[in-house]
PDB file of C-alpha atoms in Angstrom:
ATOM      1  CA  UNK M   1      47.129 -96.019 -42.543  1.00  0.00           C
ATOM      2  CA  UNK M   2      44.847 -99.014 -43.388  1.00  0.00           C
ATOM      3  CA  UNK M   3      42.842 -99.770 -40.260  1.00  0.00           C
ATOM      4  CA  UNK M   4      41.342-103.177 -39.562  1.00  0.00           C
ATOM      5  CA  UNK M   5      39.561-104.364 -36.537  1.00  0.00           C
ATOM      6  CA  UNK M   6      41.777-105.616 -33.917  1.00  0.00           C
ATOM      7  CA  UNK M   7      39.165-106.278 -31.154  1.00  0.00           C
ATOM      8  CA  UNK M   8      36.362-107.386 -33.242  1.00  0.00           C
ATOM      9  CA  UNK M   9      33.101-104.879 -32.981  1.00  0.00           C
ATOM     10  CA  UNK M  10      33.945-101.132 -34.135  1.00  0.00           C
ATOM     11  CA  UNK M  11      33.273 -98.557 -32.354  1.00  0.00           C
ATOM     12  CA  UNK M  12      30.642 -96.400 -33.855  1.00  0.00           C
ATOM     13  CA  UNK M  13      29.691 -92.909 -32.647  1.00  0.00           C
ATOM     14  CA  UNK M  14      31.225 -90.481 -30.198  1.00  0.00           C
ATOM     15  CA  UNK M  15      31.810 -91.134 -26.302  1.00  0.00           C
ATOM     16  CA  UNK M  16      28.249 -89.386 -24.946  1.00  0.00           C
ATOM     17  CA  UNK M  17      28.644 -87.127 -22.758  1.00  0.00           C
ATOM     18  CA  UNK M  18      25.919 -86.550 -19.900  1.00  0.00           C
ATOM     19  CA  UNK M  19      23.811 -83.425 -20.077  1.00  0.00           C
ATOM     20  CA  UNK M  20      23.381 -81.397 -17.636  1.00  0.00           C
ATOM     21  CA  UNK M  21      20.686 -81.216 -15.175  1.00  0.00           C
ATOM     22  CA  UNK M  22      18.971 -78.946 -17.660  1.00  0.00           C
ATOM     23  CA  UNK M  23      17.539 -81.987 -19.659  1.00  0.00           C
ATOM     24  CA  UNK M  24      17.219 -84.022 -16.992  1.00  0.00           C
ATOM     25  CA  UNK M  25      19.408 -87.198 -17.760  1.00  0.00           C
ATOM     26  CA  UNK M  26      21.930 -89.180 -15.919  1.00  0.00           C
ATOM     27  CA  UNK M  27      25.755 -89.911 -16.607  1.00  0.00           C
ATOM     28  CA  UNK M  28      26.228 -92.452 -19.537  1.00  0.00           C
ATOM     29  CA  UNK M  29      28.170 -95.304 -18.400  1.00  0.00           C
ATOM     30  CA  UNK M  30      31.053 -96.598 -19.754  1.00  0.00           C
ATOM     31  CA  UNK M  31      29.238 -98.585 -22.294  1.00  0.00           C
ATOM     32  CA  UNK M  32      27.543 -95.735 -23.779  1.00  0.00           C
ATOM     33  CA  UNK M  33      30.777 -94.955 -25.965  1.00  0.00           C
ATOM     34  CA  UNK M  34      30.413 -96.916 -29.546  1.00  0.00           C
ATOM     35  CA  UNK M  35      32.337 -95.218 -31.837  1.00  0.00           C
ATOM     36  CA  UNK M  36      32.244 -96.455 -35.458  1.00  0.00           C
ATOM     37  CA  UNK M  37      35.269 -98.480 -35.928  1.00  0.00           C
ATOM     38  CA  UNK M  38      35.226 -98.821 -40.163  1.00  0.00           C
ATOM     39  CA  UNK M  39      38.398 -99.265 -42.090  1.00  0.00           C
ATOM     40  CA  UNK M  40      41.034 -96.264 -42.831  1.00  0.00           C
ATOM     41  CA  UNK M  41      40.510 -95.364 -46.172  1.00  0.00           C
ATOM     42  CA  UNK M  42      43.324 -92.464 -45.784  1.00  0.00           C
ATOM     43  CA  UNK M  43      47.120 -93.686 -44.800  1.00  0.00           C
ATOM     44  CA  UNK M  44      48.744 -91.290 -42.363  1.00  0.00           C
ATOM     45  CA  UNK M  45      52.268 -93.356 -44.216  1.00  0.00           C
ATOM     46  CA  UNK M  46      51.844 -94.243 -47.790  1.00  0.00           C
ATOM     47  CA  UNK M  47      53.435 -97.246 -49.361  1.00  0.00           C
ATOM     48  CA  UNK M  48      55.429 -96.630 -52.305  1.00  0.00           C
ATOM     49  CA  UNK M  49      54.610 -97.486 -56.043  1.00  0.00           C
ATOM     50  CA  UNK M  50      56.294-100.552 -57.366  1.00  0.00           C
ATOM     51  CA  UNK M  51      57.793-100.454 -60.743  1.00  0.00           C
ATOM     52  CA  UNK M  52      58.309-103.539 -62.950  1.00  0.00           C
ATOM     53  CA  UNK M  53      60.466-103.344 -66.163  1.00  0.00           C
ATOM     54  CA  UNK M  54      60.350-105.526 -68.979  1.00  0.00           C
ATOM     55  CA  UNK M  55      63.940-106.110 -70.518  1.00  0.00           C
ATOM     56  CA  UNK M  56      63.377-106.957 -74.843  1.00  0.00           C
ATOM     57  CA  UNK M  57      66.545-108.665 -76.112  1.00  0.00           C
ATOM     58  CA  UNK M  58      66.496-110.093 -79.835  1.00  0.00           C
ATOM     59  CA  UNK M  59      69.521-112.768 -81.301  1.00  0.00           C
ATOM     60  CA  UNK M  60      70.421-113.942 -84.823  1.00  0.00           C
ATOM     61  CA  UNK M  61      71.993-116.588 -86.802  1.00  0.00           C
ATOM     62  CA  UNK M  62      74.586-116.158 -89.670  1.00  0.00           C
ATOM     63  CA  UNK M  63      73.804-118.240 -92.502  1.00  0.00           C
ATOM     64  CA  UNK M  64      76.276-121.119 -93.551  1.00  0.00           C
ATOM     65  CA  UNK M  65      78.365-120.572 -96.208  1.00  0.00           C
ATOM     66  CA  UNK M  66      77.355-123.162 -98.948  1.00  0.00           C
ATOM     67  CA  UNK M  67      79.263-126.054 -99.652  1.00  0.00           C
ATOM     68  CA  UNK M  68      81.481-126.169-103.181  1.00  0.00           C
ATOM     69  CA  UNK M  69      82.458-129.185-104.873  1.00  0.00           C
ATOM     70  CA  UNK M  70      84.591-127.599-107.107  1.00  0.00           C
ATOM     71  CA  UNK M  71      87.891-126.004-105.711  1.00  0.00           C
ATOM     72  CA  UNK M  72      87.864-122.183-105.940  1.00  0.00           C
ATOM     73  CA  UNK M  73      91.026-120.748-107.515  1.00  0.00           C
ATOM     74  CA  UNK M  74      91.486-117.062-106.029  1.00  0.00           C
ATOM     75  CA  UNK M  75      94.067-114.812-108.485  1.00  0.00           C
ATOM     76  CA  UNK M  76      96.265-112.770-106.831  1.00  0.00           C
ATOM     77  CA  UNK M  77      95.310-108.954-106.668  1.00  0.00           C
ATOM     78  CA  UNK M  78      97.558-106.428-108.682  1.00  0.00           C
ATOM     79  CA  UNK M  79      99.669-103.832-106.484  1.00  0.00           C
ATOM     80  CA  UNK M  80      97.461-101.428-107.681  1.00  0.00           C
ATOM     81  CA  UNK M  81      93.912-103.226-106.114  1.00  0.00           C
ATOM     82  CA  UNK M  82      95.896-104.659-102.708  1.00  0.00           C
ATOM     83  CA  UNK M  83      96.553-101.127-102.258  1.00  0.00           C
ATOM     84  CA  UNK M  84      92.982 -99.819-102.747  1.00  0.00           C
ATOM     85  CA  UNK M  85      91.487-102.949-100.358  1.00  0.00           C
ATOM     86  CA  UNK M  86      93.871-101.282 -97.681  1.00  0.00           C
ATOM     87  CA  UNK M  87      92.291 -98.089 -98.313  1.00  0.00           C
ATOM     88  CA  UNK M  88      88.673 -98.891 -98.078  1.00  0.00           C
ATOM     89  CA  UNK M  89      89.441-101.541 -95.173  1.00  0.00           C
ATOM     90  CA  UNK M  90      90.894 -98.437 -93.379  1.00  0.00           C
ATOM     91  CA  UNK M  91      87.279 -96.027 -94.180  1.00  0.00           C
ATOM     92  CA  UNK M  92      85.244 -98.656 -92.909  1.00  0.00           C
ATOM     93  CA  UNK M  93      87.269 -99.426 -89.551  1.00  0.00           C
ATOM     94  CA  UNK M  94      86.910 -95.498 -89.259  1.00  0.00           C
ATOM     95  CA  UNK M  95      83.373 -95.028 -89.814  1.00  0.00           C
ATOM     96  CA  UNK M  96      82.274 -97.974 -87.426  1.00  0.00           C
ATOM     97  CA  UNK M  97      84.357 -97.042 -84.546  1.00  0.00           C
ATOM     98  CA  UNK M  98      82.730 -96.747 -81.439  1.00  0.00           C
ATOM     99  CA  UNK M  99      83.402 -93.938 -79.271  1.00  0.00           C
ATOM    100  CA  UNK M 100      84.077 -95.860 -76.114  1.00  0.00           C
ATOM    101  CA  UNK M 101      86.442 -97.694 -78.012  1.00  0.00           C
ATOM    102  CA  UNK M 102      90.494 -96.899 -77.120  1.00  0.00           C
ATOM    103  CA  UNK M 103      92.123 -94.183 -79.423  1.00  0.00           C
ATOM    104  CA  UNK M 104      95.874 -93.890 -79.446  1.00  0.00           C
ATOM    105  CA  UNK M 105      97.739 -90.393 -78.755  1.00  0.00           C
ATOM    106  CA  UNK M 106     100.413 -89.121 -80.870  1.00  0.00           C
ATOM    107  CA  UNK M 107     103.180 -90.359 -78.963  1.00  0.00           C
ATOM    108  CA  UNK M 108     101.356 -93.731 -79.503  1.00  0.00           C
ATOM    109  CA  UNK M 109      99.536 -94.263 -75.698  1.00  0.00           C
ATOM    110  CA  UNK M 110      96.021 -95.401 -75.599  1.00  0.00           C
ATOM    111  CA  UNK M 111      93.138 -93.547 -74.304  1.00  0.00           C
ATOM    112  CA  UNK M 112      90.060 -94.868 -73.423  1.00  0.00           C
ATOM    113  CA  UNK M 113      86.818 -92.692 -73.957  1.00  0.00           C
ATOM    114  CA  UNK M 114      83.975 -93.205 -71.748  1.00  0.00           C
ATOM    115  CA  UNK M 115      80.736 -93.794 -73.010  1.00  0.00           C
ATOM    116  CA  UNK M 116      78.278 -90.376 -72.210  1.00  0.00           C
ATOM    117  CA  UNK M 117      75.934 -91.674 -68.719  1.00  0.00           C
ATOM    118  CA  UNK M 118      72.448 -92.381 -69.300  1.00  0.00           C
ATOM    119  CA  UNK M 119      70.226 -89.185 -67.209  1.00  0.00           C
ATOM    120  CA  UNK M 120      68.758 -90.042 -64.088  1.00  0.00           C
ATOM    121  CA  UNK M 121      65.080 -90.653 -63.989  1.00  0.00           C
ATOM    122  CA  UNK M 122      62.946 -87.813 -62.806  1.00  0.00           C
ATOM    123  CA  UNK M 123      61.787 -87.566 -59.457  1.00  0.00           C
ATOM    124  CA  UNK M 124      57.762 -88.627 -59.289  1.00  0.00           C
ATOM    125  CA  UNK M 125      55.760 -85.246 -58.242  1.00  0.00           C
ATOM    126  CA  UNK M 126      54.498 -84.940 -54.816  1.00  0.00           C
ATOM    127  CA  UNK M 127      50.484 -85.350 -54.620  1.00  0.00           C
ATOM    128  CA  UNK M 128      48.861 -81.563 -54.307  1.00  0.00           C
ATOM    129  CA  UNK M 129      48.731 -80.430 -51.077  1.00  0.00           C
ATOM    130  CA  UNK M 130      44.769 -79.892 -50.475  1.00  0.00           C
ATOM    131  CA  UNK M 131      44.432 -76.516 -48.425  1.00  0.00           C
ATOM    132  CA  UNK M 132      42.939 -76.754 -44.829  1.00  0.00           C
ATOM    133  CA  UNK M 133      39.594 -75.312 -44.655  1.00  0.00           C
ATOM    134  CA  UNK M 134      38.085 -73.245 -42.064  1.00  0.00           C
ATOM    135  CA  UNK M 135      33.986 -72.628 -41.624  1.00  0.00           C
ATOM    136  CA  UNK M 136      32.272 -70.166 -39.784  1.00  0.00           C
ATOM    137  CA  UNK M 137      28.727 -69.501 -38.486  1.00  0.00           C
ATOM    138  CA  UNK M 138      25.940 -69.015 -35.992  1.00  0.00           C
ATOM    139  CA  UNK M 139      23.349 -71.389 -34.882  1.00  0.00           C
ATOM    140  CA  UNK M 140      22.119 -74.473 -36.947  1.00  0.00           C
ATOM    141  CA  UNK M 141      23.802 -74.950 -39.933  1.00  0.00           C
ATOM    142  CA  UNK M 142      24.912 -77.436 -42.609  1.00  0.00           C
ATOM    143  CA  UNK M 143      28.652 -77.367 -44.189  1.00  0.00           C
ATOM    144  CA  UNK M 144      29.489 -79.108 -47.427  1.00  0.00           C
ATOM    145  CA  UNK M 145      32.843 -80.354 -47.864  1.00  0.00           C
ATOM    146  CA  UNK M 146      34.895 -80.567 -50.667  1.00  0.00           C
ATOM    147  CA  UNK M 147      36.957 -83.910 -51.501  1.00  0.00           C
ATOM    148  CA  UNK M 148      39.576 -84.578 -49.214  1.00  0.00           C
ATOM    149  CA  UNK M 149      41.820 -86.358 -51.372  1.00  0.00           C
ATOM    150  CA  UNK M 150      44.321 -88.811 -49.731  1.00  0.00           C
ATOM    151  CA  UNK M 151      44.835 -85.696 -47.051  1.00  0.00           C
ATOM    152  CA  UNK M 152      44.157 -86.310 -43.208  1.00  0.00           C
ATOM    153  CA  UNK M 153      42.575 -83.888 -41.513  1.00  0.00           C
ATOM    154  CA  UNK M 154      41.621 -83.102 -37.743  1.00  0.00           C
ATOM    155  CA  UNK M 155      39.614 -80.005 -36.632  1.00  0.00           C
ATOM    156  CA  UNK M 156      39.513 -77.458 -34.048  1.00  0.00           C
ATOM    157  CA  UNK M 157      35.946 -76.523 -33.327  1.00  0.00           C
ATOM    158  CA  UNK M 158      34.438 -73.989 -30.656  1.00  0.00           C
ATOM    159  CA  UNK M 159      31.277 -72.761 -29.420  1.00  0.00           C
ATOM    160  CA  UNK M 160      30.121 -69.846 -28.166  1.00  0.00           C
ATOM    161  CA  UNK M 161      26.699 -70.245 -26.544  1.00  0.00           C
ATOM    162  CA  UNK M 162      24.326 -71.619 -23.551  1.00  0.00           C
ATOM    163  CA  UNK M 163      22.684 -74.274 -25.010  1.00  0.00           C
ATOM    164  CA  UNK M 164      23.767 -77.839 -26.496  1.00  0.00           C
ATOM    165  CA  UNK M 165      26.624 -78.354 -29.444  1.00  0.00           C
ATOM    166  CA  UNK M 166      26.649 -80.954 -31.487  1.00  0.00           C
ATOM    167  CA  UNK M 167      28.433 -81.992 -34.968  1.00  0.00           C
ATOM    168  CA  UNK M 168      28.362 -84.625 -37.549  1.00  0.00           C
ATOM    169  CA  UNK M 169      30.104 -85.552 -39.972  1.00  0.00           C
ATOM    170  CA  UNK M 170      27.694 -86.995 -43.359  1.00  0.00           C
ATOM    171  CA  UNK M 171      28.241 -89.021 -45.776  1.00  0.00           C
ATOM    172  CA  UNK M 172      27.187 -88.513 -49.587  1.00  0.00           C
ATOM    173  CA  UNK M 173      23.754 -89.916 -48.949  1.00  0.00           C
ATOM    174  CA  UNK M 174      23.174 -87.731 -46.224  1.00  0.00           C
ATOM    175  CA  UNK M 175      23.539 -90.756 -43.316  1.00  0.00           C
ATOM    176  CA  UNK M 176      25.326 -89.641 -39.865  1.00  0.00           C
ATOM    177  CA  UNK M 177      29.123 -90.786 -39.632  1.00  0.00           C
ATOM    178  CA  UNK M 178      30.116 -89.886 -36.135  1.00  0.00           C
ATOM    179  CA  UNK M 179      29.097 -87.379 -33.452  1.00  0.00           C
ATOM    180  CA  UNK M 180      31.954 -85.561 -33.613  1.00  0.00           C
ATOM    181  CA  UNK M 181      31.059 -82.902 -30.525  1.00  0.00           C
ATOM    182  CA  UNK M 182      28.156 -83.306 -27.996  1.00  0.00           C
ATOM    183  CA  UNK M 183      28.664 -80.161 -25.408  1.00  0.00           C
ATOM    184  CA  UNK M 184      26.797 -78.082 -23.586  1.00  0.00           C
ATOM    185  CA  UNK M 185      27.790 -74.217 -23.315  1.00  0.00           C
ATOM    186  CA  UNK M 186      30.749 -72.927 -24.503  1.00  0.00           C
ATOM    187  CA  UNK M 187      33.346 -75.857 -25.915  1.00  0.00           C
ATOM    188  CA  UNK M 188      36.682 -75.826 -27.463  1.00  0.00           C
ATOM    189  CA  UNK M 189      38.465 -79.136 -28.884  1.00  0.00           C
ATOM    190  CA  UNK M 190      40.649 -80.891 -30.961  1.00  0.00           C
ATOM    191  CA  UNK M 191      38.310 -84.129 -33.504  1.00  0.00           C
ATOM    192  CA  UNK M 192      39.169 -86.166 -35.635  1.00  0.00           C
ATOM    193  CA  UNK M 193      37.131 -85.631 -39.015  1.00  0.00           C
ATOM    194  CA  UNK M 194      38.092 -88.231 -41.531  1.00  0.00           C
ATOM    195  CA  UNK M 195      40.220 -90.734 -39.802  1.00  0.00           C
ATOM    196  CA  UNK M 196      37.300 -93.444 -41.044  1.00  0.00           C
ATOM    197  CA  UNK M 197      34.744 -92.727 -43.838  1.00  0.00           C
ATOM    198  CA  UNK M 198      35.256 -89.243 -45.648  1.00  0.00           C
ATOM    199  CA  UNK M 199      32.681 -87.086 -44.810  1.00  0.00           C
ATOM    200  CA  UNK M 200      30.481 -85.161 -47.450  1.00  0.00           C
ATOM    201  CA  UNK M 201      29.400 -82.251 -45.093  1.00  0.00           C
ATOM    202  CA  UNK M 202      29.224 -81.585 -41.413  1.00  0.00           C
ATOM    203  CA  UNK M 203      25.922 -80.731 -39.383  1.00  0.00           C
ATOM    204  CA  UNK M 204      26.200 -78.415 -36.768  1.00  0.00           C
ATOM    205  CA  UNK M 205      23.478 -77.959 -34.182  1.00  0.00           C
ATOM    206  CA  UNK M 206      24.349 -74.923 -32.019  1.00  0.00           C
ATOM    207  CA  UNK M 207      23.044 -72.111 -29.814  1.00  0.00           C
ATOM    208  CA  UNK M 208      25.730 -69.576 -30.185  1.00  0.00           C
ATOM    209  CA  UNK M 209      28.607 -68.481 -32.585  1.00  0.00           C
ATOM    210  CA  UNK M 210      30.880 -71.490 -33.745  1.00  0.00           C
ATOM    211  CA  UNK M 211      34.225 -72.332 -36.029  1.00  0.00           C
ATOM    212  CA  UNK M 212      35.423 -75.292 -37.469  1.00  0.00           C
ATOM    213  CA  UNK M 213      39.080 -74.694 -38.850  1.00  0.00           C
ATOM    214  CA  UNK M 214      40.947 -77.879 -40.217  1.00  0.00           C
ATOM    215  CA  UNK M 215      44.248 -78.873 -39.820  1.00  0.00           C
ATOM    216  CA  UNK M 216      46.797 -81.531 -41.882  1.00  0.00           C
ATOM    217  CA  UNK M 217      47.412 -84.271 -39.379  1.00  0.00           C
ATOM    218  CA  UNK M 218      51.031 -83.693 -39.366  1.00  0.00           C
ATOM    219  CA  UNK M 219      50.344 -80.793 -37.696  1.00  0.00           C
ATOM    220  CA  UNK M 220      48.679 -82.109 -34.621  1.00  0.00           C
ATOM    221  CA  UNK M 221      50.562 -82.226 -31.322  1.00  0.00           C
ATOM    222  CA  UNK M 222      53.412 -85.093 -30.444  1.00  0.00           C
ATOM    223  CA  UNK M 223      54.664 -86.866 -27.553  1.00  0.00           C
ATOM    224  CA  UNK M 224      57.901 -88.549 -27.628  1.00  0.00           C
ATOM    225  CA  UNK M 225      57.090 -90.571 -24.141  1.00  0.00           C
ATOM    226  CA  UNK M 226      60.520 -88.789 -22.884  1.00  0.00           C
ATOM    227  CA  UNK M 227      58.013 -86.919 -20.231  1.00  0.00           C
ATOM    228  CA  UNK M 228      54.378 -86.313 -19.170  1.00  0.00           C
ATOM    229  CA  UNK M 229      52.230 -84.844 -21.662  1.00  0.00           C
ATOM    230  CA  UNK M 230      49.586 -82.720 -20.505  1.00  0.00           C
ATOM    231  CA  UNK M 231      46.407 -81.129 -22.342  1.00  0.00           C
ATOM    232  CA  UNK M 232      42.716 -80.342 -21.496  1.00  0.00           C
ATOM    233  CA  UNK M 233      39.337 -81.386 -22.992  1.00  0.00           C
ATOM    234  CA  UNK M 234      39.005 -83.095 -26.560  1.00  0.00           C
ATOM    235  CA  UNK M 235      42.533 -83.422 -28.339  1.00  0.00           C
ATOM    236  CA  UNK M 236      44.499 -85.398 -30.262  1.00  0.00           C
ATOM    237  CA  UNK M 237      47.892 -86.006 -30.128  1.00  0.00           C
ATOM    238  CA  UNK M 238      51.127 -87.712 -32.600  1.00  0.00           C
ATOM    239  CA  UNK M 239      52.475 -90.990 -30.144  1.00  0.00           C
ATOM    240  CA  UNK M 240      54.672 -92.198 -33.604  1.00  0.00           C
ATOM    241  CA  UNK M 241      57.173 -94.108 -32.306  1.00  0.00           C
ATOM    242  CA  UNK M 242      56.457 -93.973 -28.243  1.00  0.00           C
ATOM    243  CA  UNK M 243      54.816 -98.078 -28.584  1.00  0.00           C
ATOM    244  CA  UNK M 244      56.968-100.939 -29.154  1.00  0.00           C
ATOM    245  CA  UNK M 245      56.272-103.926 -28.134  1.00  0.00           C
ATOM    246  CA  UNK M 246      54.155-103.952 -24.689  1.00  0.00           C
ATOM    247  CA  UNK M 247      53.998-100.220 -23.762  1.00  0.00           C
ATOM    248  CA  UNK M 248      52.506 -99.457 -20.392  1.00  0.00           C
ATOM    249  CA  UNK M 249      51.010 -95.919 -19.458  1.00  0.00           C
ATOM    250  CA  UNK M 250      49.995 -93.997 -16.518  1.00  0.00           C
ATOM    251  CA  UNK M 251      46.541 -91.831 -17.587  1.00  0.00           C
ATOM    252  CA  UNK M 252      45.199 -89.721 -15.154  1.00  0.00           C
ATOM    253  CA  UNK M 253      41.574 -87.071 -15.893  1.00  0.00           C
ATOM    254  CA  UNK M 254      40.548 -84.384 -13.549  1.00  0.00           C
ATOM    255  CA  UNK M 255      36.693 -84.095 -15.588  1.00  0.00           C
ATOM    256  CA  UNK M 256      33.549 -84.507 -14.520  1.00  0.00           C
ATOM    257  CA  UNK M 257      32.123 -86.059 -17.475  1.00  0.00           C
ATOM    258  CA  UNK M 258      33.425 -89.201 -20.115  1.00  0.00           C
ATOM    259  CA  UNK M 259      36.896 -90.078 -20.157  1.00  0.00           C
ATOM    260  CA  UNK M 260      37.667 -92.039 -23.484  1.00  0.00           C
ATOM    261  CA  UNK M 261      41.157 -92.658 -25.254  1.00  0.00           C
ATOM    262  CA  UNK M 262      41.518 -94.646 -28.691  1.00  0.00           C
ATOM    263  CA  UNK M 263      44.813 -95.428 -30.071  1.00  0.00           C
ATOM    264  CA  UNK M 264      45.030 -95.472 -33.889  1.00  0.00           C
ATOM    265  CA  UNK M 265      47.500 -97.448 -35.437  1.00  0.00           C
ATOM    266  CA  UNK M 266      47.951-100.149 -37.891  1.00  0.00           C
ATOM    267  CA  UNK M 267      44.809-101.662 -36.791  1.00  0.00           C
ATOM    268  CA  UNK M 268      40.952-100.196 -35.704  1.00  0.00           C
ATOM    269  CA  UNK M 269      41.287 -97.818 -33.559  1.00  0.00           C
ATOM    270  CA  UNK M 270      41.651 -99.247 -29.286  1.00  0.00           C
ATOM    271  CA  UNK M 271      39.568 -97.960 -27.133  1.00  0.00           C
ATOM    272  CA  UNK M 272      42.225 -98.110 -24.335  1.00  0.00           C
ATOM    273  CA  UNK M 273      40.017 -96.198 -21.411  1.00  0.00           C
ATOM    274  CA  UNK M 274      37.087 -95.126 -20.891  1.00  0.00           C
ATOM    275  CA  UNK M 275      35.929 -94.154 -17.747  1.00  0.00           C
ATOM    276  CA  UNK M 276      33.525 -91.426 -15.835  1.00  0.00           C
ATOM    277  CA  UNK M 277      34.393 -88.738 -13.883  1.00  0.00           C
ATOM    278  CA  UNK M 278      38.237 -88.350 -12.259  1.00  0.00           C
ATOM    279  CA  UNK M 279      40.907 -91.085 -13.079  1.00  0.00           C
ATOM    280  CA  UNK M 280      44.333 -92.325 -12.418  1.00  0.00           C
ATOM    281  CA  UNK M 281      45.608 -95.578 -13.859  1.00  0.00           C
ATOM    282  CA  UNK M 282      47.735 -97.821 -16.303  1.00  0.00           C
ATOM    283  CA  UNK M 283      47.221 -99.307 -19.004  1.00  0.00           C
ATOM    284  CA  UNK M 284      49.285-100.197 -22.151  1.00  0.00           C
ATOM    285  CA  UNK M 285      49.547 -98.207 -25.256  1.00  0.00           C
ATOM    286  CA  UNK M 286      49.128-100.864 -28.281  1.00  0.00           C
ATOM    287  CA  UNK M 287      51.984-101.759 -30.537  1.00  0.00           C
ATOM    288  CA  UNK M 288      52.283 -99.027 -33.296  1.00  0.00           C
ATOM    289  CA  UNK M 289      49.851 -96.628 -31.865  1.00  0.00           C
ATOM    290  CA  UNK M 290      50.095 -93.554 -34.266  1.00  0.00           C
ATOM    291  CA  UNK M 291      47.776 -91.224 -32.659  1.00  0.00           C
ATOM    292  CA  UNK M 292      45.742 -90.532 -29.448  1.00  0.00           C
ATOM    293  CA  UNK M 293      41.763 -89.256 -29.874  1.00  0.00           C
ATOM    294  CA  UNK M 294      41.264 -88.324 -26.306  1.00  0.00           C
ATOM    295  CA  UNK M 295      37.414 -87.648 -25.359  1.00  0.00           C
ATOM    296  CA  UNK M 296      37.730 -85.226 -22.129  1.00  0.00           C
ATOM    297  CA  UNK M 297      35.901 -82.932 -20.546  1.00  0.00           C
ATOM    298  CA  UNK M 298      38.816 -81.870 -17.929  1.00  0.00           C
ATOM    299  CA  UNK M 299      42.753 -81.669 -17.927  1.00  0.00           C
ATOM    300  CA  UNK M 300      44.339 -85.283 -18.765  1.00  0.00           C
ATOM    301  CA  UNK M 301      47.588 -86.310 -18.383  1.00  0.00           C
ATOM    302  CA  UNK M 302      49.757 -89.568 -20.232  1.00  0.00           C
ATOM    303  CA  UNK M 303      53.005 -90.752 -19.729  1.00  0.00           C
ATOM    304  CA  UNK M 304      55.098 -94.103 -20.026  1.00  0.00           C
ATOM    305  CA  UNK M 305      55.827 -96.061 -16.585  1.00  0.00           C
TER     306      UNK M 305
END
């Protein structure tokens, strides 16, 4: 899925979410969320190899025969020679049939032999299915990653503790991606984890117990648009198919805290809402959407007017 920007700035980190009166600081506003918007390096649909072949063919000339003055007197061949020029004729027809060529039965009927069908070509292997992690731990911690390949992953992450949670995804020079989580307390979601850059390692700052386990993309949740889909806090959810053309949808959030949507699709992601507190609206789905990232800190609900 190559991803280029549709609405000119990309987003850049993570919708912030407020903290609580613990550290003292207001809601963020809308304008707070600035997610990183780079290009998809990963496709979610990969375009297929295109083969050229080159055809050789090669032609020749038969020389003249050259030119006599003189008239050539040919003597007439003994009964003995005609019949040995029959004989050798008849070899040489034999040994350069071809076996496509029509051979006559018995009873005198011509068969035709089909030449033997050249084997299809084999099937191109399938690209190795990279196994879905799953990390562990307690507290502050930093997890390296291992190459991701051309394989799209999403995570399910929890905490189990009082304080904040946070976690970011790295890159190989140790620079901060995207702020993946930003929680207070105990938190359980659905992010996105290389959707843009591939991350090198993830740094998690936490209080309490936490997991990380990954999962292929395919495997994420999907709406057909047939009904209302429901689903609570951070998530992400398969919308293949649901936008064509001019798409309009009714979102509605029953949070406290940053409401943000962005539709991934053939183009940057769209940040389609992104509101505070309790919502209910419309607003259309782009053309192509692909998937839903859905920043929530409450039950949300989508479905097509």
């Amino acid at each position: 899925m190559a991803i280029t920007s549709r609405h000119g700035a990309p987003p850049s980190a993570r919708a912030s979410r407020p903290a609580p009166e613990l550290h003292g600081d207001a809601l963020p506003g809308p304008e707070q969320v600035n997610r990183r918007r780079t290009t998809l390096a990963r496709s979610l649909f990969l375009s297929p190899l295109l083969a050229t072949a080159v055809l050789m063919s090669g032609c020749g000339m038969a020389p003249a025969a050259p030119a006599d003055d003189e008239p050539t007197v040919t003597a007439e061949p003994s009964a003995t020679e005609e019949a040995a020029t029959e004989e050798d004729a008849a070899t040489a027809t034999d040994e350069g049939a071809d076996v496509s060529d029509t051979t006559a039965d018995d009873d005198g009927s011509e068969n035709t032999v089909d030449a033997v069908p050249e084997p299809a070509p084999e099937p191109e292997p399938e690209p190795e299915q990279i196994d879905a992690p799953s990390f562990t731990g307690s507290g502050s911690d930093v997890v390296m990653l291992d190459p991701l390949g051309e394989a799209v992953f999403y995570a399910e992450v929890t905490h189990d503790g009082t304080g904040n949670v946070a976690l970011w995804s790295v890159d190989g020079n140790g620079q901060d991606i995207d702020l993946l989580v930003n929680e207070i307390g105990n938190y359980s979601g659905q992010v996105a984890i290389n959707f843009s850059e591939e991350p090198s390692a993830l740094r998690v700052e936490a209080d309490g117990d936490w997991t990380i386990t990954f999962h292929h993309l395919n495997e994420a949740p999907r709406w057909d648009g047939s009904d209302t889909y429901e689903a609570t806090g951070d998530s992400l959810v398969i919308v293949d198919g649901v936008a064509d053309g001019l798409t309009p949808v009714t979102l509605t959030h029953a949070g406290e805290s940053n409401f943000a949507i962005w539709a991934w699709g053939k183009s940057s992601p769209d940040l389609i809402v992104n509101e505070i507190g309790r919502y209910d609206g419309t607003t259309l789905l782009p053309d192509g959407s692909l998937v839903l990232q859905v920043d929530a800190d409450g039950p949300w609900t989508i479905s097509v007017e």
